[in-house]
Short mmCIF file of N, CA and C in Angstrom, two decimals:
data_model
loop_
_atom_site.label_atom_id
_atom_site.label_comp_id
_atom_site.label_asym_id
_atom_site.label_seq_id
_atom_site.Cartn_x
_atom_site.Cartn_y
_atom_site.Cartn_z
N MET A 1 198.47 140.60 72.51
CA MET A 1 199.67 140.34 71.61
C MET A 1 200.12 138.96 71.84
N ILE A 2 200.69 138.23 70.85
CA ILE A 2 200.92 137.05 70.83
C ILE A 2 202.56 136.85 70.96
N ARG A 3 203.18 135.75 71.67
CA ARG A 3 204.63 135.79 71.66
C ARG A 3 205.12 134.30 71.72
N THR A 4 205.99 134.20 71.14
CA THR A 4 206.61 132.49 71.28
C THR A 4 207.16 132.52 72.99
N ALA A 5 206.40 131.37 73.28
CA ALA A 5 206.74 131.20 74.75
C ALA A 5 208.41 130.94 74.93
N THR A 6 208.61 131.39 76.44
CA THR A 6 210.00 131.02 76.68
C THR A 6 209.92 130.02 77.88
N ALA A 7 210.91 129.44 78.38
CA ALA A 7 211.42 128.86 79.49
C ALA A 7 210.46 129.28 80.99
N ALA A 8 210.55 130.71 80.95
CA ALA A 8 210.14 131.09 82.09
C ALA A 8 208.69 130.91 81.91
N ASP A 9 208.12 130.68 80.77
CA ASP A 9 206.60 130.61 80.88
C ASP A 9 205.97 129.35 81.33
N VAL A 10 206.96 128.24 81.43
CA VAL A 10 206.58 126.83 82.09
C VAL A 10 205.60 126.73 83.07
N PRO A 11 205.72 127.43 83.89
CA PRO A 11 204.75 127.45 85.35
C PRO A 11 203.22 127.80 84.72
N VAL A 12 203.28 129.13 83.86
CA VAL A 12 201.83 129.28 83.51
C VAL A 12 201.03 128.42 82.40
N ILE A 13 201.98 127.87 81.56
CA ILE A 13 201.36 127.11 80.55
C ILE A 13 200.94 125.81 81.48
N HIS A 14 201.78 125.45 82.45
CA HIS A 14 201.38 124.13 83.14
C HIS A 14 200.09 124.23 83.78
N ALA A 15 200.02 125.51 84.37
CA ALA A 15 198.79 125.67 85.29
C ALA A 15 197.82 125.92 84.32
N MET A 16 197.80 126.40 83.10
CA MET A 16 196.67 126.73 82.00
C MET A 16 196.40 125.22 81.44
N VAL A 17 197.39 124.38 81.53
CA VAL A 17 197.19 122.84 81.03
C VAL A 17 196.15 122.24 81.87
N ARG A 18 196.44 122.53 83.26
CA ARG A 18 195.42 121.76 83.98
C ARG A 18 193.84 122.36 84.24
N GLU A 19 194.01 123.95 83.96
CA GLU A 19 192.47 124.66 83.98
C GLU A 19 191.95 124.10 82.72
N LEU A 20 192.48 123.71 81.44
CA LEU A 20 191.94 123.57 80.48
C LEU A 20 191.54 121.91 80.62
N ALA A 21 192.30 120.96 80.99
CA ALA A 21 192.00 119.72 81.47
C ALA A 21 190.60 119.54 82.69
N GLU A 22 190.46 120.58 83.40
CA GLU A 22 189.56 120.65 84.22
C GLU A 22 188.23 120.99 83.71
N TYR A 23 188.27 122.05 82.37
CA TYR A 23 187.17 122.42 81.60
C TYR A 23 186.70 121.12 80.83
N GLU A 24 187.75 120.43 80.61
CA GLU A 24 187.19 119.27 79.49
C GLU A 24 187.01 117.98 80.44
N LYS A 25 186.73 118.19 81.76
CA LYS A 25 186.16 117.10 82.64
C LYS A 25 187.08 116.16 82.83
N CYS A 26 188.42 116.30 82.68
CA CYS A 26 189.51 115.30 82.49
C CYS A 26 190.75 115.47 83.51
N LEU A 27 190.47 116.20 84.67
CA LEU A 27 191.69 116.78 85.48
C LEU A 27 192.53 115.63 85.92
N ASP A 28 191.89 114.39 86.28
CA ASP A 28 192.73 113.17 86.52
C ASP A 28 193.56 112.66 85.48
N GLU A 29 193.26 113.11 84.24
CA GLU A 29 194.41 112.44 83.07
C GLU A 29 195.45 113.49 82.73
N ALA A 30 195.46 114.49 83.54
CA ALA A 30 196.51 115.68 83.19
C ALA A 30 197.75 115.43 84.14
N ARG A 31 198.64 114.95 83.72
CA ARG A 31 199.68 114.26 84.76
C ARG A 31 200.90 114.73 84.34
N ALA A 32 200.90 115.68 83.21
CA ALA A 32 202.44 116.28 82.85
C ALA A 32 202.96 117.05 84.04
N THR A 33 204.03 116.95 83.99
CA THR A 33 204.90 117.91 85.19
C THR A 33 205.31 119.37 84.54
N GLU A 34 205.75 120.09 85.44
CA GLU A 34 206.43 121.27 84.80
C GLU A 34 207.78 120.94 83.86
N GLU A 35 208.62 119.87 84.67
CA GLU A 35 209.69 119.53 84.16
C GLU A 35 209.57 118.51 82.94
N GLN A 36 208.45 118.02 82.63
CA GLN A 36 208.24 117.25 81.58
C GLN A 36 207.73 118.34 80.29
N LEU A 37 207.18 119.12 80.53
CA LEU A 37 206.82 120.49 79.58
C LEU A 37 208.24 121.15 79.12
N ARG A 38 208.72 121.45 80.37
CA ARG A 38 210.17 122.27 80.24
C ARG A 38 210.99 121.29 79.14
N GLU A 39 210.85 120.10 79.44
CA GLU A 39 211.88 119.34 78.26
C GLU A 39 211.38 119.11 77.04
N ALA A 40 210.01 119.08 76.97
CA ALA A 40 209.52 119.07 75.70
C ALA A 40 209.61 120.34 74.99
N LEU A 41 209.45 121.48 75.37
CA LEU A 41 209.46 122.58 74.59
C LEU A 41 210.78 123.34 74.50
N PHE A 42 211.54 123.18 75.56
CA PHE A 42 213.18 123.92 75.84
C PHE A 42 214.12 122.80 75.71
N GLY A 43 213.93 121.59 75.65
CA GLY A 43 215.06 120.47 75.85
C GLY A 43 216.16 120.56 74.66
N GLU A 44 216.86 119.73 74.91
CA GLU A 44 217.75 119.63 73.84
C GLU A 44 217.36 119.53 72.40
N ARG A 45 216.12 118.69 72.24
CA ARG A 45 215.41 118.49 71.05
C ARG A 45 214.01 118.88 71.33
N PRO A 46 213.74 119.98 70.92
CA PRO A 46 212.12 120.30 71.35
C PRO A 46 211.54 119.37 70.44
N ALA A 47 210.51 118.78 70.79
CA ALA A 47 209.25 118.31 70.30
C ALA A 47 208.11 118.88 70.38
N ALA A 48 208.06 119.97 71.06
CA ALA A 48 206.74 120.84 70.80
C ALA A 48 206.85 122.34 71.13
N PHE A 49 206.09 122.95 70.48
CA PHE A 49 206.27 124.53 70.69
C PHE A 49 205.10 125.14 71.25
N ALA A 50 205.26 126.64 71.53
CA ALA A 50 204.25 127.22 72.42
C ALA A 50 204.28 128.82 72.22
N HIS A 51 203.00 129.08 71.86
CA HIS A 51 202.73 130.73 72.25
C HIS A 51 202.06 130.87 73.03
N ILE A 52 202.22 132.19 73.53
CA ILE A 52 201.40 132.74 74.75
C ILE A 52 200.49 134.01 74.23
N ALA A 53 199.58 133.90 74.59
CA ALA A 53 198.55 135.09 74.39
C ALA A 53 198.62 135.98 75.87
N GLU A 54 198.96 137.19 75.61
CA GLU A 54 199.12 138.08 76.63
C GLU A 54 198.01 139.44 76.56
N SER A 55 197.68 139.80 77.99
CA SER A 55 196.56 140.78 78.25
C SER A 55 197.29 141.96 77.40
N ASP A 56 196.20 142.86 76.82
CA ASP A 56 196.62 143.96 76.28
C ASP A 56 196.94 145.15 77.52
N GLU A 57 196.16 144.86 78.48
CA GLU A 57 196.42 145.82 79.51
C GLU A 57 197.57 145.74 80.57
N ASP A 58 198.00 144.43 80.71
CA ASP A 58 198.79 144.48 81.80
C ASP A 58 200.25 143.53 81.44
N GLY A 59 200.03 142.92 80.07
CA GLY A 59 200.82 141.66 79.61
C GLY A 59 200.91 140.40 80.37
N GLU A 60 199.67 140.45 81.19
CA GLU A 60 199.60 139.24 81.53
C GLU A 60 199.41 138.00 80.76
N PRO A 61 200.05 136.96 80.93
CA PRO A 61 199.37 135.48 80.21
C PRO A 61 198.04 135.16 80.27
N VAL A 62 197.22 135.44 79.03
CA VAL A 62 195.78 134.82 79.31
C VAL A 62 195.44 133.63 78.70
N GLY A 63 196.31 133.18 77.84
CA GLY A 63 196.15 131.81 76.79
C GLY A 63 197.60 131.53 76.47
N PHE A 64 197.30 130.39 75.82
CA PHE A 64 198.66 129.83 75.05
C PHE A 64 197.89 128.83 73.82
N ALA A 65 198.87 128.61 73.03
CA ALA A 65 198.66 127.26 71.88
C ALA A 65 199.93 126.43 72.16
N LEU A 66 199.65 125.13 72.47
CA LEU A 66 200.63 124.22 72.41
C LEU A 66 200.79 123.44 70.92
N TRP A 67 201.72 123.34 70.25
CA TRP A 67 201.63 122.52 69.03
C TRP A 67 202.88 121.90 68.39
N PHE A 68 202.71 121.19 67.53
CA PHE A 68 203.81 120.36 67.26
C PHE A 68 203.72 120.06 65.73
N LEU A 69 205.22 119.70 64.97
CA LEU A 69 205.08 119.57 63.56
C LEU A 69 204.20 117.90 63.17
N ASN A 70 203.39 117.79 62.19
CA ASN A 70 202.96 116.53 61.92
C ASN A 70 203.39 116.24 60.32
N PHE A 71 203.17 115.29 59.68
CA PHE A 71 203.65 115.14 58.59
C PHE A 71 202.35 114.58 57.43
N SER A 72 202.14 115.08 56.13
CA SER A 72 201.09 114.49 55.51
C SER A 72 201.91 113.90 54.29
N THR A 73 201.64 112.63 54.04
CA THR A 73 202.11 111.80 53.05
C THR A 73 201.52 112.08 52.06
N TRP A 74 200.09 112.53 51.94
CA TRP A 74 199.42 112.94 50.68
C TRP A 74 199.93 114.19 50.02
N ARG A 75 200.17 115.09 50.87
CA ARG A 75 200.67 116.55 50.48
C ARG A 75 202.15 116.40 50.48
N GLY A 76 203.20 115.73 51.24
CA GLY A 76 204.22 115.81 50.98
C GLY A 76 205.13 116.72 51.98
N VAL A 77 204.44 117.63 52.64
CA VAL A 77 204.88 118.47 53.69
C VAL A 77 204.41 118.32 54.77
N HIS A 78 205.02 118.94 55.84
CA HIS A 78 204.74 119.20 57.42
C HIS A 78 203.28 119.96 57.24
N GLY A 79 202.84 119.95 58.49
CA GLY A 79 201.71 120.46 58.96
C GLY A 79 201.69 120.98 60.47
N VAL A 80 200.91 121.55 61.02
CA VAL A 80 201.11 121.94 62.42
C VAL A 80 199.81 121.15 62.76
N TYR A 81 200.14 120.59 64.09
CA TYR A 81 198.98 119.74 65.06
C TYR A 81 198.92 120.57 66.19
N LEU A 82 197.69 121.31 66.19
CA LEU A 82 197.40 122.26 67.49
C LEU A 82 196.88 121.38 68.69
N GLU A 83 197.91 121.02 69.44
CA GLU A 83 197.37 120.07 70.79
C GLU A 83 196.36 120.73 71.73
N ASP A 84 196.93 121.98 72.03
CA ASP A 84 196.13 122.56 73.14
C ASP A 84 195.75 124.28 72.61
N LEU A 85 194.77 124.78 72.51
CA LEU A 85 194.54 126.04 72.66
C LEU A 85 193.61 126.53 73.63
N TYR A 86 193.87 127.65 74.57
CA TYR A 86 193.05 127.68 75.75
C TYR A 86 193.10 129.17 75.92
N VAL A 87 192.21 129.85 76.31
CA VAL A 87 192.25 131.10 77.13
C VAL A 87 191.20 131.11 78.37
N ARG A 88 192.06 131.65 79.20
CA ARG A 88 191.14 131.81 80.50
C ARG A 88 190.07 132.27 80.45
N PRO A 89 188.78 131.52 81.00
CA PRO A 89 187.33 131.75 80.77
C PRO A 89 187.26 133.66 80.96
N ASP A 90 188.04 134.02 81.77
CA ASP A 90 187.64 135.66 82.20
C ASP A 90 188.11 136.53 81.07
N ARG A 91 188.85 135.88 80.20
CA ARG A 91 189.58 136.56 79.13
C ARG A 91 189.08 136.29 77.49
N ARG A 92 187.98 135.36 77.39
CA ARG A 92 187.54 134.94 76.44
C ARG A 92 186.68 135.96 75.84
N GLY A 93 186.71 135.99 74.50
CA GLY A 93 185.87 136.85 73.75
C GLY A 93 186.59 138.20 73.29
N GLY A 94 187.92 138.30 73.80
CA GLY A 94 188.72 139.31 73.54
C GLY A 94 189.90 139.19 72.33
N GLY A 95 189.52 138.09 71.74
CA GLY A 95 190.23 137.92 70.49
C GLY A 95 191.42 137.12 70.64
N HIS A 96 191.87 136.62 71.74
CA HIS A 96 192.99 136.10 72.24
C HIS A 96 193.26 134.60 71.48
N GLY A 97 191.79 133.82 71.56
CA GLY A 97 192.35 132.63 70.80
C GLY A 97 192.08 132.67 69.23
N LYS A 98 191.60 133.69 68.51
CA LYS A 98 191.70 134.01 67.19
C LYS A 98 193.18 134.61 66.97
N ALA A 99 193.72 135.31 67.87
CA ALA A 99 195.11 135.91 67.70
C ALA A 99 196.28 134.36 67.39
N LEU A 100 195.96 133.80 68.55
CA LEU A 100 196.87 132.70 68.65
C LEU A 100 196.75 131.71 67.34
N LEU A 101 195.56 131.55 67.00
CA LEU A 101 195.31 130.60 65.72
C LEU A 101 195.82 131.41 64.43
N THR A 102 195.58 132.69 64.40
CA THR A 102 196.28 133.50 63.19
C THR A 102 197.46 133.37 63.37
N GLU A 103 198.57 133.33 64.41
CA GLU A 103 200.00 133.14 64.41
C GLU A 103 199.99 131.98 64.02
N LEU A 104 199.45 130.84 64.31
CA LEU A 104 199.72 129.55 63.75
C LEU A 104 199.69 129.19 62.32
N ALA A 105 198.38 129.96 61.67
CA ALA A 105 198.38 130.07 60.46
C ALA A 105 199.43 130.73 59.77
N ARG A 106 199.70 131.99 60.29
CA ARG A 106 201.10 132.38 59.65
C ARG A 106 202.10 131.80 59.29
N ILE A 107 202.37 130.86 60.54
CA ILE A 107 203.74 130.05 60.78
C ILE A 107 203.62 129.11 59.51
N CYS A 108 202.41 128.59 59.08
CA CYS A 108 202.31 127.60 58.28
C CYS A 108 202.34 128.31 56.89
N VAL A 109 201.92 129.39 56.55
CA VAL A 109 201.78 129.94 55.41
C VAL A 109 203.39 130.33 55.21
N GLU A 110 203.95 130.92 55.97
CA GLU A 110 205.44 131.42 55.99
C GLU A 110 206.34 130.09 55.70
N ARG A 111 206.30 129.07 56.33
CA ARG A 111 207.05 127.75 56.19
C ARG A 111 206.66 126.72 54.83
N GLY A 112 205.25 127.02 54.45
CA GLY A 112 205.01 126.11 53.35
C GLY A 112 204.30 125.03 53.89
N TYR A 113 203.72 125.30 55.29
CA TYR A 113 203.14 123.99 55.58
C TYR A 113 201.69 123.94 55.09
N GLU A 114 200.95 122.82 54.81
CA GLU A 114 199.82 122.94 54.05
C GLU A 114 198.36 122.60 55.14
N ARG A 115 198.78 122.21 56.37
CA ARG A 115 197.68 122.16 57.45
C ARG A 115 197.99 122.54 58.38
N LEU A 116 196.88 123.10 59.22
CA LEU A 116 196.71 123.37 60.61
C LEU A 116 195.49 122.52 61.07
N GLU A 117 195.72 121.61 62.00
CA GLU A 117 194.64 120.75 62.62
C GLU A 117 194.77 120.54 63.85
N TRP A 118 193.59 120.36 64.47
CA TRP A 118 193.33 119.86 65.73
C TRP A 118 192.12 119.28 65.98
N SER A 119 192.08 118.95 67.35
CA SER A 119 190.77 118.13 67.61
C SER A 119 189.86 118.93 68.78
N VAL A 120 188.37 118.74 68.76
CA VAL A 120 187.63 119.52 69.69
C VAL A 120 186.87 118.23 70.14
N LEU A 121 186.41 118.56 71.38
CA LEU A 121 185.50 117.61 71.99
C LEU A 121 183.78 117.80 71.32
N ASP A 122 183.37 116.97 70.97
CA ASP A 122 181.88 116.94 70.27
C ASP A 122 181.00 117.72 70.98
N TRP A 123 181.15 117.99 72.51
CA TRP A 123 180.27 118.84 73.35
C TRP A 123 180.72 120.11 73.37
N ASN A 124 181.76 120.57 73.01
CA ASN A 124 182.22 121.70 73.18
C ASN A 124 181.55 122.67 72.05
N GLU A 125 180.50 122.95 71.91
CA GLU A 125 179.80 124.02 71.02
C GLU A 125 180.22 125.23 70.82
N PRO A 126 180.56 125.96 71.95
CA PRO A 126 181.19 127.41 71.64
C PRO A 126 182.48 127.22 70.83
N SER A 127 183.44 126.44 70.99
CA SER A 127 184.33 126.26 70.49
C SER A 127 184.43 125.72 68.82
N ILE A 128 183.39 125.07 68.50
CA ILE A 128 183.23 124.46 67.51
C ILE A 128 182.38 125.51 66.70
N ALA A 129 181.78 126.26 67.08
CA ALA A 129 181.14 127.50 66.60
C ALA A 129 182.45 128.57 66.04
N PHE A 130 183.29 128.84 67.10
CA PHE A 130 184.25 129.52 66.80
C PHE A 130 185.24 129.03 65.64
N TYR A 131 185.45 128.04 65.73
CA TYR A 131 186.39 127.51 64.47
C TYR A 131 185.68 127.60 63.12
N ARG A 132 184.42 127.29 63.22
CA ARG A 132 183.61 127.12 61.86
C ARG A 132 183.68 128.67 61.55
N SER A 133 183.69 129.76 62.42
CA SER A 133 183.61 131.21 61.92
C SER A 133 185.00 131.50 61.49
N LEU A 134 185.78 130.65 61.75
CA LEU A 134 186.98 130.76 61.01
C LEU A 134 187.52 130.59 59.69
N GLY A 135 186.65 129.71 59.28
CA GLY A 135 186.88 128.73 58.10
C GLY A 135 186.81 127.47 57.98
N ALA A 136 187.41 126.97 59.42
CA ALA A 136 187.71 125.71 59.85
C ALA A 136 186.54 124.61 59.66
N LEU A 137 187.10 123.20 59.13
CA LEU A 137 186.01 122.51 58.66
C LEU A 137 186.23 121.04 59.55
N PRO A 138 185.17 120.55 60.24
CA PRO A 138 185.38 119.47 60.76
C PRO A 138 185.82 118.08 59.72
N GLN A 139 186.54 117.19 60.31
CA GLN A 139 186.95 116.03 59.29
C GLN A 139 185.66 115.11 59.40
N ASP A 140 184.65 115.05 59.21
CA ASP A 140 183.65 114.06 59.34
C ASP A 140 184.29 112.50 58.48
N GLY A 141 183.88 111.52 59.19
CA GLY A 141 184.20 110.22 58.58
C GLY A 141 185.62 109.76 59.30
N TRP A 142 186.19 110.64 60.21
CA TRP A 142 187.35 110.23 60.90
C TRP A 142 187.07 110.02 62.34
N THR A 143 187.55 108.92 63.01
CA THR A 143 187.56 108.91 64.39
C THR A 143 189.24 109.08 64.86
N VAL A 144 189.15 109.13 65.96
CA VAL A 144 190.46 109.40 66.63
C VAL A 144 190.67 108.17 67.44
N PHE A 145 191.59 107.47 67.23
CA PHE A 145 191.93 106.20 68.18
C PHE A 145 193.15 106.69 69.17
N ARG A 146 193.25 106.07 70.40
CA ARG A 146 194.07 106.44 71.35
C ARG A 146 194.67 105.14 71.92
N LEU A 147 195.74 104.63 72.17
CA LEU A 147 196.47 103.57 73.13
C LEU A 147 196.87 104.48 74.16
N THR A 148 196.67 104.17 75.35
CA THR A 148 197.34 104.49 76.84
C THR A 148 197.15 103.41 77.67
N ASP A 149 198.09 103.95 78.60
CA ASP A 149 197.96 102.86 80.08
C ASP A 149 198.44 101.59 79.67
N ASP A 150 197.57 100.38 80.18
CA ASP A 150 197.44 99.14 80.27
C ASP A 150 197.68 98.70 78.65
N ALA A 151 196.79 99.08 77.96
CA ALA A 151 196.55 98.76 76.52
C ALA A 151 197.90 99.02 75.65
N LEU A 152 198.26 100.28 75.82
CA LEU A 152 199.62 100.77 75.22
C LEU A 152 200.95 99.60 75.66
N ALA A 153 200.96 99.38 77.09
CA ALA A 153 201.93 98.79 77.48
C ALA A 153 201.64 97.08 76.99
N GLY A 154 200.74 96.69 76.96
CA GLY A 154 200.19 95.26 76.78
C GLY A 154 200.63 95.09 75.24
N LEU A 155 200.50 96.19 74.23
CA LEU A 155 200.74 96.17 72.78
C LEU A 155 202.17 96.26 72.65
N GLY A 156 202.60 97.13 73.34
CA GLY A 156 204.06 97.37 73.42
C GLY A 156 205.12 96.66 73.87
N THR A 157 204.73 95.49 74.51
CA THR A 157 205.60 94.58 75.05
C THR A 157 205.05 93.12 74.37
N ALA A 158 204.10 93.18 73.47
CA ALA A 158 203.72 91.78 72.86
C ALA A 158 204.55 91.28 72.11
N ARG A 159 204.68 90.09 71.89
CA ARG A 159 205.57 89.26 71.18
C ARG A 159 204.93 88.66 70.26
N GLU A 160 205.30 88.58 68.65
CA GLU A 160 204.41 88.02 67.75
C GLU A 160 204.97 86.48 67.59
#
């Protein structure tokens, strides 16, 4: 079962974010706190949204999708950017990841959004194969760039 996350889900979302960061070999970069997630998801002006995958057996959260709106100047409409999709290892293969992506695709179709996009690490072959099986295509020719930490601060405080 897939449901919209509630504020009560923040601790489990936070725990799964950390599990995902560990899986991606970047746990030291996962610095978000529960309070930050709560504000981003349920504050006065939510900037992100989340869905929870629950176990069919006991209703326990076994995965999540955290996403936000983006905008395509070429299409002239919003889309969904999936920041994180995670299913706990012992629950993989049960359809939870597909159900989460199906829910996000449903939201896109219902709201007239024309894109559902996300990034995947090049070495994550199981996920790449899974995404391709759903009809998703890699965006060859594009490279993700990122400014963080000292580089971001340096550019953000530079005077022209």
